[in-house]
XYZ file of C-alpha atoms in Angstrom:
607
model
C 28.255 106.742 93.493
C 26.129 110.022 93.190
C 29.211 111.940 92.607
C 31.394 112.313 89.687
C 31.804 109.984 86.566
C 29.892 106.794 85.869
C 30.517 104.603 82.691
C 27.025 104.106 80.832
C 26.409 102.118 77.669
C 25.406 105.158 75.755
C 28.456 107.107 77.025
C 29.759 108.758 80.130
C 27.311 110.178 82.936
C 28.954 113.862 84.338
C 27.296 114.974 87.360
C 28.371 118.425 89.465
C 26.568 120.101 92.117
C 26.692 123.926 91.828
C 23.890 125.338 93.877
C 24.987 128.858 93.214
C 25.869 128.427 89.188
C 23.635 129.791 86.783
C 25.237 127.595 83.988
C 27.937 124.585 83.744
C 29.426 123.527 80.459
C 31.154 120.120 80.168
C 34.659 120.736 78.989
C 36.225 117.458 76.843
C 39.921 117.485 76.045
C 40.757 114.658 74.068
C 43.463 114.452 71.130
C 44.435 117.934 71.300
C 40.749 119.301 70.816
C 38.368 120.865 73.132
C 34.697 120.470 72.764
C 32.223 122.029 75.292
C 28.537 121.022 75.913
C 26.284 122.634 78.234
C 24.771 120.331 81.314
C 21.254 120.179 82.041
C 20.169 121.544 85.083
C 18.529 119.421 87.795
C 16.879 120.468 90.935
C 18.530 121.271 94.239
C 21.606 122.387 92.338
C 22.457 119.540 90.417
C 23.833 119.867 86.958
C 24.093 116.241 84.564
C 25.108 115.442 81.169
C 25.558 112.017 79.178
C 28.099 112.227 76.431
C 28.679 109.677 74.217
C 31.740 111.457 73.480
C 33.449 110.790 76.340
C 35.412 107.469 77.366
C 37.801 105.874 79.820
C 41.100 108.209 79.872
C 39.070 111.152 78.705
C 40.199 114.673 80.182
C 37.187 116.867 81.318
C 36.642 119.922 83.569
C 33.481 122.074 84.329
C 33.123 125.703 83.127
C 30.972 127.781 85.634
C 29.183 130.833 84.275
C 31.742 131.165 81.695
C 34.568 131.135 84.058
C 37.927 129.123 83.745
C 37.244 125.230 83.878
C 37.679 123.734 87.155
C 38.142 120.083 87.816
C 35.663 117.595 89.105
C 35.235 117.860 93.040
C 34.904 114.001 92.928
C 37.247 113.346 90.311
C 38.877 109.467 90.384
C 42.086 110.938 88.705
C 43.954 114.264 88.387
C 46.910 113.047 86.545
C 48.469 116.790 85.871
C 47.626 118.035 89.404
C 44.532 119.943 91.139
C 44.225 122.609 88.935
C 44.269 120.750 85.654
C 41.399 118.765 84.427
C 40.164 115.549 85.697
C 40.539 112.085 83.794
C 37.431 109.456 83.358
C 38.473 106.346 85.244
C 36.944 102.581 84.968
C 36.712 101.603 88.535
C 36.089 98.229 87.404
C 39.218 97.647 85.138
C 41.491 96.512 87.757
C 41.891 92.766 88.263
C 41.707 92.052 92.213
C 44.186 89.080 93.509
C 42.823 89.179 97.077
C 39.479 87.119 96.778
C 40.433 85.303 99.539
C 41.290 87.966 101.686
C 39.221 88.246 105.047
C 40.752 91.026 107.182
C 42.698 90.822 110.392
C 40.721 91.343 113.772
C 41.304 94.274 115.714
C 42.664 93.134 118.691
C 45.807 91.755 117.020
C 46.673 95.413 115.583
C 50.217 96.462 115.365
C 50.140 99.370 113.271
C 52.620 101.182 110.849
C 52.057 104.719 109.661
C 53.860 105.707 106.859
C 53.758 108.852 104.244
C 53.898 107.171 100.373
C 56.220 110.257 99.330
C 58.807 110.034 101.941
C 58.604 106.287 102.568
C 61.022 105.544 99.987
C 63.581 107.672 97.569
C 60.857 106.862 94.592
C 57.858 108.279 96.592
C 55.267 106.005 95.185
C 52.722 103.442 95.859
C 54.899 100.769 93.921
C 58.032 101.760 95.752
C 55.887 101.250 99.115
C 55.038 97.736 97.884
C 58.642 96.523 97.302
C 59.097 96.850 101.415
C 56.144 95.080 102.438
C 58.184 92.223 103.509
C 60.073 94.352 105.687
C 56.816 95.026 107.611
C 55.746 91.574 107.938
C 59.001 90.372 109.296
C 58.722 93.123 111.949
C 55.521 91.883 112.929
C 53.294 94.548 111.637
C 49.602 93.699 110.912
C 48.366 97.013 109.912
C 49.852 99.313 107.320
C 48.190 102.974 107.711
C 48.656 105.581 104.932
C 48.948 109.037 105.634
C 46.241 111.019 103.541
C 46.084 110.162 99.651
C 43.686 112.570 98.626
C 45.120 115.294 95.409
C 46.787 117.991 96.850
C 48.215 121.229 95.678
C 51.992 120.722 94.441
C 54.065 117.650 93.993
C 54.997 117.570 97.901
C 52.832 117.663 101.101
C 51.698 115.660 104.079
C 48.360 115.067 102.178
C 46.098 117.104 104.883
C 45.463 119.646 102.509
C 43.594 117.487 100.007
C 41.173 119.396 97.760
C 40.028 116.211 96.047
C 38.726 113.664 98.223
C 38.428 110.678 95.538
C 41.287 111.303 93.486
C 44.776 109.748 95.004
C 47.649 112.372 94.726
C 49.113 111.807 90.968
C 52.584 112.188 92.314
C 52.423 108.617 94.036
C 51.028 106.806 91.089
C 47.757 105.970 89.088
C 44.936 104.523 90.900
C 45.771 101.147 89.610
C 49.088 101.390 91.444
C 47.593 102.248 94.702
C 45.160 98.860 94.212
C 48.101 96.812 93.543
C 50.048 98.151 96.684
C 46.483 97.097 98.514
C 46.212 93.684 96.668
C 49.898 92.889 97.570
C 49.461 93.754 101.276
C 46.501 91.645 101.319
C 48.475 88.712 99.534
C 50.954 89.016 102.472
C 48.361 89.036 105.192
C 48.613 92.845 105.787
C 45.740 94.893 106.391
C 45.848 98.588 104.968
C 43.873 101.773 106.573
C 44.025 105.209 105.208
C 43.949 108.619 106.905
C 40.604 110.231 105.800
C 40.270 114.128 105.895
C 36.740 115.394 106.119
C 37.238 118.173 108.628
C 38.481 120.842 106.159
C 39.793 121.047 102.608
C 43.151 122.471 101.623
C 43.623 126.221 101.046
C 44.773 125.972 97.024
C 43.001 124.290 94.553
C 39.649 124.003 96.505
C 37.358 125.557 93.864
C 34.167 124.688 96.008
C 33.775 128.331 97.334
C 33.162 129.682 93.901
C 30.009 127.608 93.037
C 29.034 125.700 95.888
C 29.830 127.893 98.838
C 27.093 125.851 100.684
C 29.885 123.251 101.410
C 30.945 125.674 104.095
C 29.577 127.163 107.381
C 30.244 130.818 108.406
C 28.437 129.888 111.963
C 31.743 127.447 112.829
C 35.167 128.226 112.627
C 38.227 126.170 112.501
C 41.858 126.613 112.411
C 41.428 126.108 108.718
C 38.910 128.467 108.021
C 34.940 128.134 107.857
C 33.945 124.570 109.051
C 32.535 122.255 106.633
C 28.776 122.435 106.736
C 27.532 119.474 108.372
C 24.313 120.991 109.811
C 23.370 123.848 107.944
C 21.470 124.323 105.036
C 22.252 122.410 101.849
C 23.912 120.034 104.605
C 22.618 116.849 103.206
C 24.456 116.874 100.065
C 27.534 117.880 101.819
C 27.213 115.009 104.133
C 26.646 112.628 101.455
C 29.706 113.781 99.584
C 32.125 112.925 102.529
C 30.489 109.750 103.276
C 30.521 108.623 99.768
C 34.156 109.453 99.782
C 35.086 107.077 102.811
C 33.011 104.387 101.147
C 34.857 104.991 98.110
C 37.868 104.337 99.330
C 36.742 101.137 101.344
C 34.951 99.444 98.439
C 37.089 100.733 95.263
C 40.213 100.414 96.762
C 39.491 97.497 99.284
C 40.969 99.488 102.288
C 40.284 97.837 105.808
C 39.787 100.712 107.685
C 39.826 104.393 108.058
C 41.513 106.749 110.774
C 39.093 109.793 110.925
C 41.485 112.978 111.244
C 40.591 115.509 114.356
C 37.206 114.873 114.902
C 37.164 117.327 117.279
C 37.332 120.044 114.405
C 33.981 118.849 113.429
C 31.039 121.151 114.090
C 27.678 119.358 114.109
C 24.670 120.047 116.104
C 22.229 117.861 114.207
C 20.795 114.526 115.348
C 22.696 111.971 114.100
C 25.806 113.631 114.245
C 27.798 113.176 111.166
C 30.560 110.856 112.596
C 27.519 108.450 113.851
C 25.928 108.485 110.255
C 29.336 107.946 108.636
C 29.982 104.890 110.814
C 26.431 103.529 109.979
C 27.155 103.599 106.541
C 30.552 101.785 106.606
C 28.895 99.304 109.000
C 25.751 98.846 107.090
C 27.555 98.901 103.720
C 31.141 97.347 103.099
C 31.424 96.267 106.950
C 28.570 93.659 106.465
C 30.928 91.601 104.402
C 34.401 92.144 106.087
C 35.947 93.384 108.935
C 36.333 97.243 108.537
C 37.974 99.266 111.442
C 37.255 102.850 112.206
C 39.545 104.771 114.184
C 39.355 108.322 115.537
C 41.713 111.058 116.489
C 40.053 113.245 118.785
C 41.646 115.650 121.163
C 38.538 115.856 123.169
C 38.675 112.400 124.558
C 35.267 111.577 123.850
C 34.649 107.820 124.989
C 31.021 107.637 124.004
C 32.089 107.252 120.441
C 33.727 104.472 121.648
C 31.292 102.928 124.359
C 29.912 99.309 123.273
C 26.983 99.890 125.511
C 25.675 102.855 124.185
C 24.030 104.089 120.779
C 27.512 105.574 119.353
C 29.056 101.900 119.412
C 30.715 102.533 116.091
C 34.258 103.238 116.242
C 37.089 100.500 117.225
C 39.955 103.040 118.608
C 41.065 106.364 119.118
C 44.568 107.272 119.025
C 45.840 107.835 122.912
C 47.492 111.213 122.826
C 47.390 111.154 127.016
C 49.479 108.048 126.665
C 51.947 109.405 124.377
C 52.164 112.965 126.110
C 52.781 111.523 129.671
C 55.519 109.151 128.329
C 57.101 111.579 126.434
C 57.236 114.058 129.188
C 59.010 111.427 131.422
C 61.603 110.467 128.728
C 62.446 113.907 127.257
C 61.756 116.368 130.198
C 59.715 118.784 127.584
C 57.033 120.322 129.286
C 56.080 123.178 126.795
C 53.133 123.389 124.314
C 50.632 120.614 124.848
C 52.661 118.845 127.225
C 52.243 121.489 129.840
C 49.094 119.565 131.010
C 51.721 116.615 131.689
C 54.313 118.612 133.221
C 53.452 118.135 137.200
C 52.441 114.691 137.464
C 53.597 112.642 134.187
C 53.891 108.839 136.051
C 50.320 109.171 137.367
C 48.889 110.347 134.210
C 50.805 107.204 132.530
C 49.520 104.995 134.696
C 45.941 105.976 134.428
C 46.659 106.049 130.706
C 48.190 102.520 130.709
C 45.036 101.262 133.041
C 41.952 103.174 131.839
C 42.758 104.429 128.777
C 42.605 108.374 128.888
C 44.666 110.472 131.167
C 42.070 113.504 131.291
C 38.372 112.256 131.791
C 36.917 115.654 132.364
C 39.618 116.970 134.488
C 40.552 120.978 133.751
C 43.095 121.321 130.747
C 45.878 123.940 131.531
C 46.653 123.845 127.874
C 42.884 124.411 126.935
C 42.180 127.181 129.057
C 41.213 125.408 132.222
C 38.319 123.895 130.204
C 37.467 120.338 131.278
C 38.890 117.646 128.860
C 37.506 114.147 128.324
C 35.068 111.489 129.450
C 35.331 108.496 131.669
C 36.937 105.994 129.775
C 37.887 103.201 132.399
C 35.060 100.876 131.580
C 36.461 100.492 128.192
C 38.498 97.438 126.805
C 42.162 98.248 126.243
C 42.010 97.772 122.296
C 40.076 100.942 121.752
C 43.047 102.802 122.679
C 45.915 103.076 120.275
C 49.273 104.024 122.174
C 52.103 105.148 120.326
C 56.100 106.881 121.156
C 55.736 108.662 117.529
C 53.686 109.793 114.725
C 53.671 111.923 111.674
C 52.406 114.916 114.164
C 54.513 114.361 117.106
C 57.536 113.906 115.133
C 56.574 116.610 112.210
C 55.244 119.462 114.317
C 58.926 119.870 115.894
C 60.641 122.828 114.517
C 63.446 120.404 113.319
C 61.364 117.241 112.991
C 63.598 115.464 115.500
C 62.876 111.619 116.061
C 62.952 110.527 119.840
C 66.179 108.497 119.154
C 67.864 112.064 117.972
C 67.209 113.426 121.614
C 66.322 111.367 124.413
C 68.910 109.208 126.385
C 68.666 105.208 124.944
C 67.981 103.483 128.421
C 64.611 105.742 128.600
C 63.617 105.121 124.960
C 64.248 101.314 125.344
C 61.792 101.341 128.573
C 59.490 103.473 126.497
C 59.517 101.143 123.695
C 58.823 98.227 125.817
C 55.930 99.481 127.716
C 54.383 100.624 124.464
C 54.977 97.499 122.220
C 54.180 95.104 124.917
C 50.910 96.737 126.556
C 47.427 95.372 125.601
C 46.502 98.629 123.650
C 47.123 98.281 119.905
C 50.525 100.041 119.575
C 51.406 102.260 116.494
C 54.842 102.772 114.728
C 55.950 105.800 112.662
C 57.970 104.844 109.567
C 61.742 104.191 110.538
C 61.329 104.338 114.013
C 62.005 100.295 114.163
C 65.794 101.061 113.018
C 65.991 104.591 114.586
C 66.248 106.527 111.279
C 68.552 109.263 111.335
C 66.507 111.249 109.044
C 63.898 113.889 110.487
C 60.364 114.015 109.525
C 59.761 118.036 108.781
C 56.541 119.899 107.715
C 56.846 120.238 103.967
C 54.073 121.829 101.330
C 54.479 123.015 97.659
C 52.022 125.749 97.658
C 51.948 128.786 95.110
C 54.514 131.655 96.235
C 52.200 133.764 98.046
C 50.464 130.867 100.123
C 53.809 129.413 100.832
C 55.092 132.788 102.128
C 52.374 132.898 104.465
C 52.601 129.260 105.560
C 56.260 130.086 106.359
C 55.525 132.988 108.444
C 52.871 131.114 110.084
C 55.188 128.479 111.192
C 57.755 131.212 112.334
C 55.093 132.637 114.660
C 53.931 129.189 115.956
C 57.422 128.454 117.270
C 57.828 131.894 118.633
C 55.694 131.184 121.627
C 58.416 128.687 122.857
C 60.921 130.238 124.777
C 63.867 128.741 123.113
C 62.800 129.863 119.601
C 62.917 133.561 120.632
C 66.669 133.434 120.006
C 66.461 134.852 116.329
C 69.747 132.878 115.291
C 67.962 129.802 116.336
C 64.523 130.788 114.520
C 66.435 131.330 111.676
C 67.427 127.904 111.575
C 64.006 126.559 111.320
C 63.800 124.761 107.807
C 61.540 126.343 105.187
C 58.369 124.091 104.924
C 58.353 124.924 101.140
C 61.792 124.279 100.334
C 62.135 121.119 98.332
C 65.076 120.216 100.648
C 62.770 119.953 103.662
C 60.866 116.917 101.634
C 64.133 115.593 100.668
C 65.841 115.631 103.959
C 62.663 113.666 105.568
C 62.954 110.562 102.992
C 64.332 107.465 104.565
C 67.235 106.083 103.987
C 66.694 102.255 103.509
C 70.263 101.559 103.085
C 71.396 102.626 106.635
C 68.734 100.234 108.125
C 71.739 97.949 107.636
C 74.238 99.619 109.595
C 75.054 98.173 113.201
C 73.467 101.062 115.197
C 70.511 100.698 113.425
C 70.065 96.937 113.240
C 70.298 96.710 116.626
C 67.014 98.828 117.220
C 65.471 96.717 114.222
C 66.745 93.656 116.068
C 65.070 94.938 119.455
C 61.591 95.735 118.032
C 61.547 92.543 115.999
C 61.962 90.925 119.432
C 59.400 92.886 121.427
C 56.795 92.540 118.669
C 57.592 88.989 118.243
C 56.680 88.417 122.313
C 53.606 90.349 121.816
C 52.551 88.210 119.045
C 52.936 85.085 121.083
C 52.321 86.107 124.712
C 50.071 89.419 124.488
C 47.424 89.094 121.881
C 46.058 85.768 122.993
C 45.277 87.416 126.207
C 43.724 90.857 125.027
C 39.985 89.775 124.408
C 39.881 88.411 127.797
C 41.083 91.388 129.840
C 38.282 92.173 132.403
C 39.729 94.796 134.574
C 42.898 96.947 134.802
C 44.509 99.252 137.309
C 47.304 101.451 138.038
C 48.204 99.412 141.754
C 51.408 100.987 142.983
C 52.782 104.388 142.159
C 55.677 106.096 143.825
C 56.670 109.907 143.226
C 60.371 108.365 142.548
C 59.266 107.311 139.036
C 58.147 103.682 140.015
C 54.670 101.956 139.093
C 52.997 98.903 138.700
C 49.679 98.275 136.304
C 47.918 95.161 136.358
C 45.299 93.611 133.686
C 43.151 90.903 135.103
C 41.874 88.543 132.733
C 38.685 86.567 132.742
C 40.405 83.331 134.029
C 41.902 85.416 137.352
C 44.995 85.439 135.626
C 46.983 88.868 135.774
C 49.365 90.406 133.494
C 51.937 92.717 135.201
C 53.839 95.620 134.535
C 56.372 96.728 136.843
C 58.410 99.875 135.802
C 60.929 102.496 137.154
C 60.964 105.283 134.680
C 63.717 107.299 136.250
C 67.154 107.862 135.926
C 68.296 106.557 139.318
C 67.709 103.150 141.246
C 64.685 103.127 143.516
C 63.355 100.781 146.346
C 61.622 97.753 144.730
C 57.954 98.528 145.098
C 56.630 94.994 144.400
C 57.835 91.447 144.098
C 58.162 90.089 140.873
C 55.116 87.105 140.204
C 54.456 84.943 137.700
C 56.533 84.272 134.412
C 58.585 86.900 133.102
C 57.581 87.761 129.474
C 60.220 90.456 129.145
C 62.669 92.463 131.192
C 65.080 95.098 130.041
C 67.368 94.200 132.862
C 66.980 90.270 133.225
C 68.456 89.543 136.354
C 65.343 89.376 138.416
C 66.968 87.696 141.090
C 69.435 90.494 141.683
C 66.580 93.060 141.701
C 64.942 91.270 144.597
C 68.097 90.538 146.410
C 69.000 94.264 145.988
C 65.402 95.582 146.893
C 65.891 97.962 144.066
C 64.561 98.314 140.658
C 67.496 99.738 138.070
C 66.980 103.015 136.231
C 65.042 102.559 133.126
C 63.477 99.026 133.918
C 60.515 97.322 132.715
C 59.309 94.409 133.456
C 56.377 92.234 132.057
C 55.183 89.291 133.748
C 52.129 86.865 133.434
C 50.838 85.121 136.638
C 48.362 82.417 136.615
C 45.290 82.219 138.129
C 45.381 81.096 141.653
C 43.289 77.797 141.954
C 40.781 77.417 145.194
C 41.215 75.218 147.937
C 38.495 73.001 148.728
């Protein structure tokens, strides 16, 4: 790895890219003492030193032009936090137990997103491993961890990481993360990581002082100046983030990456950073085992997913259009980013189920009338990850409510049956499977001044919504910097056994068992899909036609009233929320919030 430390026979090699520095000294802090050595200045802004005094476990930092020491931006471990010295790690020390692991095929993916710090009361990698059997029994095939890169403080979502190579110390040591991945692989569970390459966090980011070339004033993002992917010195910046991606895949044996908010990347060069990143993965560790790359991209740029184009490098994208349209239907909420789905949610859901994106170039009211998206109907369903809840969709609510807290149960059952049984890979958010009572709040642990600004910014954000203009309600919004917001978000695993929660858990297990048995074998053979019926009363029908001529049917009434039967059921019933199909046909009506999945065999041609 060109960044960070390297163990060598003659000591430890230290490297730092500090193009704006005149002098860099290595600071070694071992055994209560401290020693400093000047590093050799190389070409193109690099400084290097091989120290025979350093060893595995040594703490080190860099003193830039005589200022206070700073950690290594490519540190593999920062045990005492992002402001403290880094630690020399032996990446070869851990004895892996997954030599026979060959990965999972993407079409069989059932993804489970979790936050390590709140998935259990302990909030550690080791504690997550203790619950892997629960995920296997549920029917999960892919575990997706929210970002792990070290961030300021002891608690946070992980999207403000500042040391992209160092697992957050509060979750455990690097070897404990490796043990979690190894344990998952032994159980047949793939593991993906949410990777943030679009910005670095606001606290603990020392790069501005000695490597401002990491950032571009020409491009701005919601977090400030963009990462410099296309300006002067961008080659080193691109390499830094590409090697960070390869690092997690190679050293920690992750099976894939979810790339966060790629719509916030600014890169006018060719090839685009995303393409270069994907190529490095495919031509590197991806040659040896299946590795999956998934995008979050509000822009709905289908060309990154197109298997016929030059950018055929990403397996899937989170399908927010599916979520937004279904959320509006079951909740009635139409503010914020839901405003684009307020008037025709059933039509947009039908299009999302059949074609992937609901917005394929149409103007977006939420984005000021600008066109959003690209045509996606030619893409297979496996490239769209569907979900009802994620960290964003729950945690970006003022009070962190889950759907079970405010959506009527019949509507939520119907939405769940659509999400878990449609051919697109489903994603669950931790605790969803038992309708967890705990919220998932936004929380952070920044220094007091920054915490105050975050607190004020969150209040301003919600002030745009009519109901929060009431000062009494606004005053109840949880403080993101308060430890209580983090504690309230931790799952209570004992509650999962209670009757009302166990019912939901049983329902999820049953649906995912049906998916594994009846839906997954069909997915590679889907050749065409379309929303064949749509009524203003909330009834819709979607067909997925297979190469054999067989058809997977979805019939649904997503409304609170009975509606006339729009289509006679055809084929074998795979699942029905209201199981008496004969009564449905006889009465010529769909019950409220009813969902039926059927498989119709291919019709044989007569001679």
